[in-house]
Amino acid sequence: MARRPMTLGPQINSASISPFLGPEGASETFVDGAILISDANDSNRLAEGAANPIDIMGIAARAASTVTATLIPYYPGLPGVIFEGSVDDSNALGTGVALASDFGTQVGVTKDSAGFWYLDKFKTGALARTRILGFRDPPGTAQGRVYFVFSLG
């Protein structure tokens, strides 16, 4: 299964999560589903996260407009907001498998060459940014989709 963009997952009690609006940073070219941060070097506008992003704001609800300060929709990475994403392994790209034993584990995030972010089983410990809460695809699926929350702090 090929990696796909991160998206909003099912919410507790079927709650509806509307996208928030935030100002886009300068020269942004991120794709739908990109991990966004608040860039202190760009008037705290939304920017795509770099490697191992800290203080994740959420994920883009659409691709960047490439126009500085345009209000763009994003899904906030608040406690309790559930997301869906693909699992892979940056140490052996294309071989990552979501296993039943991954339930509850914390893993990092990585962006692939197509601009899609995925949960990276190779990144654990201090590099972990997410916690896996459940499975969209059956455990054992290569690059399978899982439900997760962002680890805050």
PDB file of C-alpha atoms in Angstrom:
ATOM      1  CA  MET A   1       0.000   0.000   0.000  1.00  0.00           C
ATOM      2  CA  ALA A   2       1.426   3.424  -0.855  1.00  0.00           C
ATOM      3  CA  ARG A   3       1.801   6.166   1.716  1.00  0.00           C
ATOM      4  CA  ARG A   4      -0.976   8.768   1.627  1.00  0.00           C
ATOM      5  CA  PRO A   5      -1.316  12.209   3.229  1.00  0.00           C
ATOM      6  CA  MET A   6      -2.176  12.479   6.906  1.00  0.00           C
ATOM      7  CA  THR A   7      -5.796  13.400   7.556  1.00  0.00           C
ATOM      8  CA  LEU A   8      -8.270  13.892  10.344  1.00  0.00           C
ATOM      9  CA  GLY A   9      -9.389  10.571  11.821  1.00  0.00           C
ATOM     10  CA  PRO A  10     -12.642   9.537  13.508  1.00  0.00           C
ATOM     11  CA  GLN A  11     -13.361  11.569  16.623  1.00  0.00           C
ATOM     12  CA  ILE A  12     -14.600  10.430  20.032  1.00  0.00           C
ATOM     13  CA  ASN A  13     -18.410  10.479  20.329  1.00  0.00           C
ATOM     14  CA  SER A  14     -18.542  11.296  16.592  1.00  0.00           C
ATOM     15  CA  ALA A  15     -17.524  14.870  17.406  1.00  0.00           C
ATOM     16  CA  SER A  16     -17.050  17.152  14.441  1.00  0.00           C
ATOM     17  CA  ILE A  17     -13.743  19.008  14.168  1.00  0.00           C
ATOM     18  CA  SER A  18     -13.820  22.081  11.966  1.00  0.00           C
ATOM     19  CA  PRO A  19     -10.525  23.327  10.585  1.00  0.00           C
ATOM     20  CA  PHE A  20      -8.966  26.350  12.251  1.00  0.00           C
ATOM     21  CA  LEU A  21      -7.545  29.184  10.154  1.00  0.00           C
ATOM     22  CA  GLY A  22      -3.983  30.402  10.521  1.00  0.00           C
ATOM     23  CA  PRO A  23      -1.706  32.727   8.535  1.00  0.00           C
ATOM     24  CA  GLU A  24       0.543  30.956   6.050  1.00  0.00           C
ATOM     25  CA  GLY A  25       4.271  31.579   6.280  1.00  0.00           C
ATOM     26  CA  ALA A  26       6.444  33.047   3.545  1.00  0.00           C
ATOM     27  CA  SER A  27       7.326  30.839   0.552  1.00  0.00           C
ATOM     28  CA  GLU A  28       5.437  27.788   1.817  1.00  0.00           C
ATOM     29  CA  THR A  29       4.824  24.926  -0.631  1.00  0.00           C
ATOM     30  CA  PHE A  30       3.490  22.168   1.629  1.00  0.00           C
ATOM     31  CA  VAL A  31       0.912  19.601   0.483  1.00  0.00           C
ATOM     32  CA  ASP A  32      -2.439  18.696   2.021  1.00  0.00           C
ATOM     33  CA  GLY A  33      -1.812  16.723   5.219  1.00  0.00           C
ATOM     34  CA  ALA A  34       1.580  18.323   5.965  1.00  0.00           C
ATOM     35  CA  ILE A  35       2.649  18.788   9.573  1.00  0.00           C
ATOM     36  CA  LEU A  36       2.526  22.466  10.494  1.00  0.00           C
ATOM     37  CA  ILE A  37       4.360  24.426  13.186  1.00  0.00           C
ATOM     38  CA  SER A  38       4.281  28.041  14.311  1.00  0.00           C
ATOM     39  CA  ASP A  39       7.431  29.628  12.879  1.00  0.00           C
ATOM     40  CA  ALA A  40       8.858  32.114  15.387  1.00  0.00           C
ATOM     41  CA  ASN A  41      11.230  33.390  12.693  1.00  0.00           C
ATOM     42  CA  ASP A  42       8.275  34.305  10.437  1.00  0.00           C
ATOM     43  CA  SER A  43       5.896  36.286  12.682  1.00  0.00           C
ATOM     44  CA  ASN A  44       4.548  33.003  14.132  1.00  0.00           C
ATOM     45  CA  ARG A  45       2.901  32.102  10.831  1.00  0.00           C
ATOM     46  CA  LEU A  46       2.170  28.494   9.916  1.00  0.00           C
ATOM     47  CA  ALA A  47       5.070  26.710   8.268  1.00  0.00           C
ATOM     48  CA  GLU A  48       5.781  23.107   7.385  1.00  0.00           C
ATOM     49  CA  GLY A  49       7.746  21.359  10.080  1.00  0.00           C
ATOM     50  CA  ALA A  50      11.381  20.452   9.524  1.00  0.00           C
ATOM     51  CA  ALA A  51      12.921  17.116  10.488  1.00  0.00           C
ATOM     52  CA  ASN A  52      11.652  15.977  13.902  1.00  0.00           C
ATOM     53  CA  PRO A  53       9.308  18.954  14.426  1.00  0.00           C
ATOM     54  CA  ILE A  54       8.619  20.185  17.933  1.00  0.00           C
ATOM     55  CA  ASP A  55       5.490  22.062  19.047  1.00  0.00           C
ATOM     56  CA  ILE A  56       3.328  20.750  16.236  1.00  0.00           C
ATOM     57  CA  MET A  57       0.294  22.977  15.575  1.00  0.00           C
ATOM     58  CA  GLY A  58      -1.554  20.372  13.488  1.00  0.00           C
ATOM     59  CA  ILE A  59      -1.883  19.224   9.885  1.00  0.00           C
ATOM     60  CA  ALA A  60      -2.753  21.205   6.774  1.00  0.00           C
ATOM     61  CA  ALA A  61      -6.363  20.801   5.614  1.00  0.00           C
ATOM     62  CA  ARG A  62      -5.249  21.871   2.131  1.00  0.00           C
ATOM     63  CA  ALA A  63      -2.043  22.620   0.255  1.00  0.00           C
ATOM     64  CA  ALA A  64      -0.178  25.906   0.719  1.00  0.00           C
ATOM     65  CA  SER A  65      -1.346  28.873  -1.336  1.00  0.00           C
ATOM     66  CA  THR A  66       2.262  30.181  -1.628  1.00  0.00           C
ATOM     67  CA  VAL A  67       0.955  33.648  -0.644  1.00  0.00           C
ATOM     68  CA  THR A  68       2.388  34.952   2.643  1.00  0.00           C
ATOM     69  CA  ALA A  69      -0.157  35.586   5.431  1.00  0.00           C
ATOM     70  CA  THR A  70      -3.084  33.990   3.540  1.00  0.00           C
ATOM     71  CA  LEU A  71      -5.403  32.340   6.062  1.00  0.00           C
ATOM     72  CA  ILE A  72      -5.258  28.601   5.462  1.00  0.00           C
ATOM     73  CA  PRO A  73      -7.271  25.820   7.115  1.00  0.00           C
ATOM     74  CA  TYR A  74      -5.552  23.300   9.350  1.00  0.00           C
ATOM     75  CA  TYR A  75      -6.662  20.659  11.838  1.00  0.00           C
ATOM     76  CA  PRO A  76      -5.254  21.486  15.274  1.00  0.00           C
ATOM     77  CA  GLY A  77      -3.091  18.912  17.040  1.00  0.00           C
ATOM     78  CA  LEU A  78      -4.928  19.417  20.338  1.00  0.00           C
ATOM     79  CA  PRO A  79      -5.266  16.709  23.000  1.00  0.00           C
ATOM     80  CA  GLY A  80      -7.994  14.296  21.989  1.00  0.00           C
ATOM     81  CA  VAL A  81      -7.987  15.184  18.275  1.00  0.00           C
ATOM     82  CA  ILE A  82      -7.411  11.936  16.387  1.00  0.00           C
ATOM     83  CA  PHE A  83      -5.553  11.776  13.084  1.00  0.00           C
ATOM     84  CA  GLU A  84      -4.956   9.068  10.500  1.00  0.00           C
ATOM     85  CA  GLY A  85      -1.611   8.391   8.858  1.00  0.00           C
ATOM     86  CA  SER A  86       0.543   5.800   7.120  1.00  0.00           C
ATOM     87  CA  VAL A  87       3.255   3.849   8.934  1.00  0.00           C
ATOM     88  CA  ASP A  88       6.701   3.264   7.429  1.00  0.00           C
ATOM     89  CA  ASP A  89      10.343   2.945   8.464  1.00  0.00           C
ATOM     90  CA  SER A  90      12.848   5.580   7.303  1.00  0.00           C
ATOM     91  CA  ASN A  91      15.675   3.108   7.911  1.00  0.00           C
ATOM     92  CA  ALA A  92      14.241   0.755   5.255  1.00  0.00           C
ATOM     93  CA  LEU A  93      11.744   2.896   3.338  1.00  0.00           C
ATOM     94  CA  GLY A  94       8.746   1.046   1.960  1.00  0.00           C
ATOM     95  CA  THR A  95       9.032  -1.839   4.432  1.00  0.00           C
ATOM     96  CA  GLY A  96       7.270  -0.355   7.466  1.00  0.00           C
ATOM     97  CA  VAL A  97       4.422  -2.528   8.712  1.00  0.00           C
ATOM     98  CA  ALA A  98       1.818  -1.561  11.286  1.00  0.00           C
ATOM     99  CA  LEU A  99       1.886  -4.472  13.744  1.00  0.00           C
ATOM    100  CA  ALA A 100      -0.570  -5.295  16.522  1.00  0.00           C
ATOM    101  CA  SER A 101       2.340  -4.727  18.934  1.00  0.00           C
ATOM    102  CA  ASP A 102       2.529  -1.085  17.746  1.00  0.00           C
ATOM    103  CA  PHE A 103      -0.729  -0.325  19.563  1.00  0.00           C
ATOM    104  CA  GLY A 104      -0.029   2.363  22.173  1.00  0.00           C
ATOM    105  CA  THR A 105       3.561   2.959  21.088  1.00  0.00           C
ATOM    106  CA  GLN A 106       5.089   6.359  20.457  1.00  0.00           C
ATOM    107  CA  VAL A 107       6.879   7.002  17.156  1.00  0.00           C
ATOM    108  CA  GLY A 108       8.271   9.944  15.228  1.00  0.00           C
ATOM    109  CA  VAL A 109       7.267  11.512  11.929  1.00  0.00           C
ATOM    110  CA  THR A 110       9.143  11.876   8.625  1.00  0.00           C
ATOM    111  CA  LYS A 111       8.377  13.520   5.278  1.00  0.00           C
ATOM    112  CA  ASP A 112       8.902  11.449   2.119  1.00  0.00           C
ATOM    113  CA  SER A 113      10.133  12.680  -1.275  1.00  0.00           C
ATOM    114  CA  ALA A 114       6.530  13.305  -2.436  1.00  0.00           C
ATOM    115  CA  GLY A 115       5.971  15.650   0.529  1.00  0.00           C
ATOM    116  CA  PHE A 116       3.771  13.202   2.467  1.00  0.00           C
ATOM    117  CA  TRP A 117       4.388  12.862   6.210  1.00  0.00           C
ATOM    118  CA  TYR A 118       4.203   9.415   7.798  1.00  0.00           C
ATOM    119  CA  LEU A 119       4.588   7.810  11.209  1.00  0.00           C
ATOM    120  CA  ASP A 120       8.174   6.582  11.325  1.00  0.00           C
ATOM    121  CA  LYS A 121       8.758   3.395  13.311  1.00  0.00           C
ATOM    122  CA  PHE A 122      12.513   4.014  13.190  1.00  0.00           C
ATOM    123  CA  LYS A 123      12.109   7.152  15.333  1.00  0.00           C
ATOM    124  CA  THR A 124      11.387   6.413  18.975  1.00  0.00           C
ATOM    125  CA  GLY A 125      12.331   7.812  22.371  1.00  0.00           C
ATOM    126  CA  ALA A 126      13.264  11.500  22.196  1.00  0.00           C
ATOM    127  CA  LEU A 127      12.242  11.614  18.505  1.00  0.00           C
ATOM    128  CA  ALA A 128       8.684  10.328  19.130  1.00  0.00           C
ATOM    129  CA  ARG A 129       5.948  12.852  18.268  1.00  0.00           C
ATOM    130  CA  THR A 130       2.848  10.611  18.106  1.00  0.00           C
ATOM    131  CA  ARG A 131       1.062   7.797  19.940  1.00  0.00           C
ATOM    132  CA  ILE A 132      -0.678   5.055  17.933  1.00  0.00           C
ATOM    133  CA  LEU A 133      -4.261   4.548  19.163  1.00  0.00           C
ATOM    134  CA  GLY A 134      -5.663   2.031  16.692  1.00  0.00           C
ATOM    135  CA  PHE A 135      -5.698   0.613  13.182  1.00  0.00           C
ATOM    136  CA  ARG A 136      -7.518   1.693  10.032  1.00  0.00           C
ATOM    137  CA  ASP A 137      -5.919  -1.136   8.029  1.00  0.00           C
ATOM    138  CA  PRO A 138      -5.472  -4.618   9.492  1.00  0.00           C
ATOM    139  CA  PRO A 139      -2.250  -5.099  11.487  1.00  0.00           C
ATOM    140  CA  GLY A 140       0.415  -6.587   9.214  1.00  0.00           C
ATOM    141  CA  THR A 141      -0.355  -4.212   6.326  1.00  0.00           C
ATOM    142  CA  ALA A 142       2.767  -2.676   4.780  1.00  0.00           C
ATOM    143  CA  GLN A 143       2.557   1.112   5.051  1.00  0.00           C
ATOM    144  CA  GLY A 144      -0.825   0.570   6.685  1.00  0.00           C
ATOM    145  CA  ARG A 145      -2.950   3.410   8.053  1.00  0.00           C
ATOM    146  CA  VAL A 146      -3.271   3.907  11.806  1.00  0.00           C
ATOM    147  CA  TYR A 147      -5.098   6.328  14.093  1.00  0.00           C
ATOM    148  CA  PHE A 148      -2.895   8.526  16.285  1.00  0.00           C
ATOM    149  CA  VAL A 149      -2.628  11.650  18.411  1.00  0.00           C
ATOM    150  CA  PHE A 150       0.255  14.084  18.579  1.00  0.00           C
ATOM    151  CA  SER A 151       2.367  14.026  21.747  1.00  0.00           C
ATOM    152  CA  LEU A 152       2.364  17.549  23.129  1.00  0.00           C
ATOM    153  CA  GLY A 153       5.146  19.281  24.991  1.00  0.00           C
TER     154      GLY A 153
END
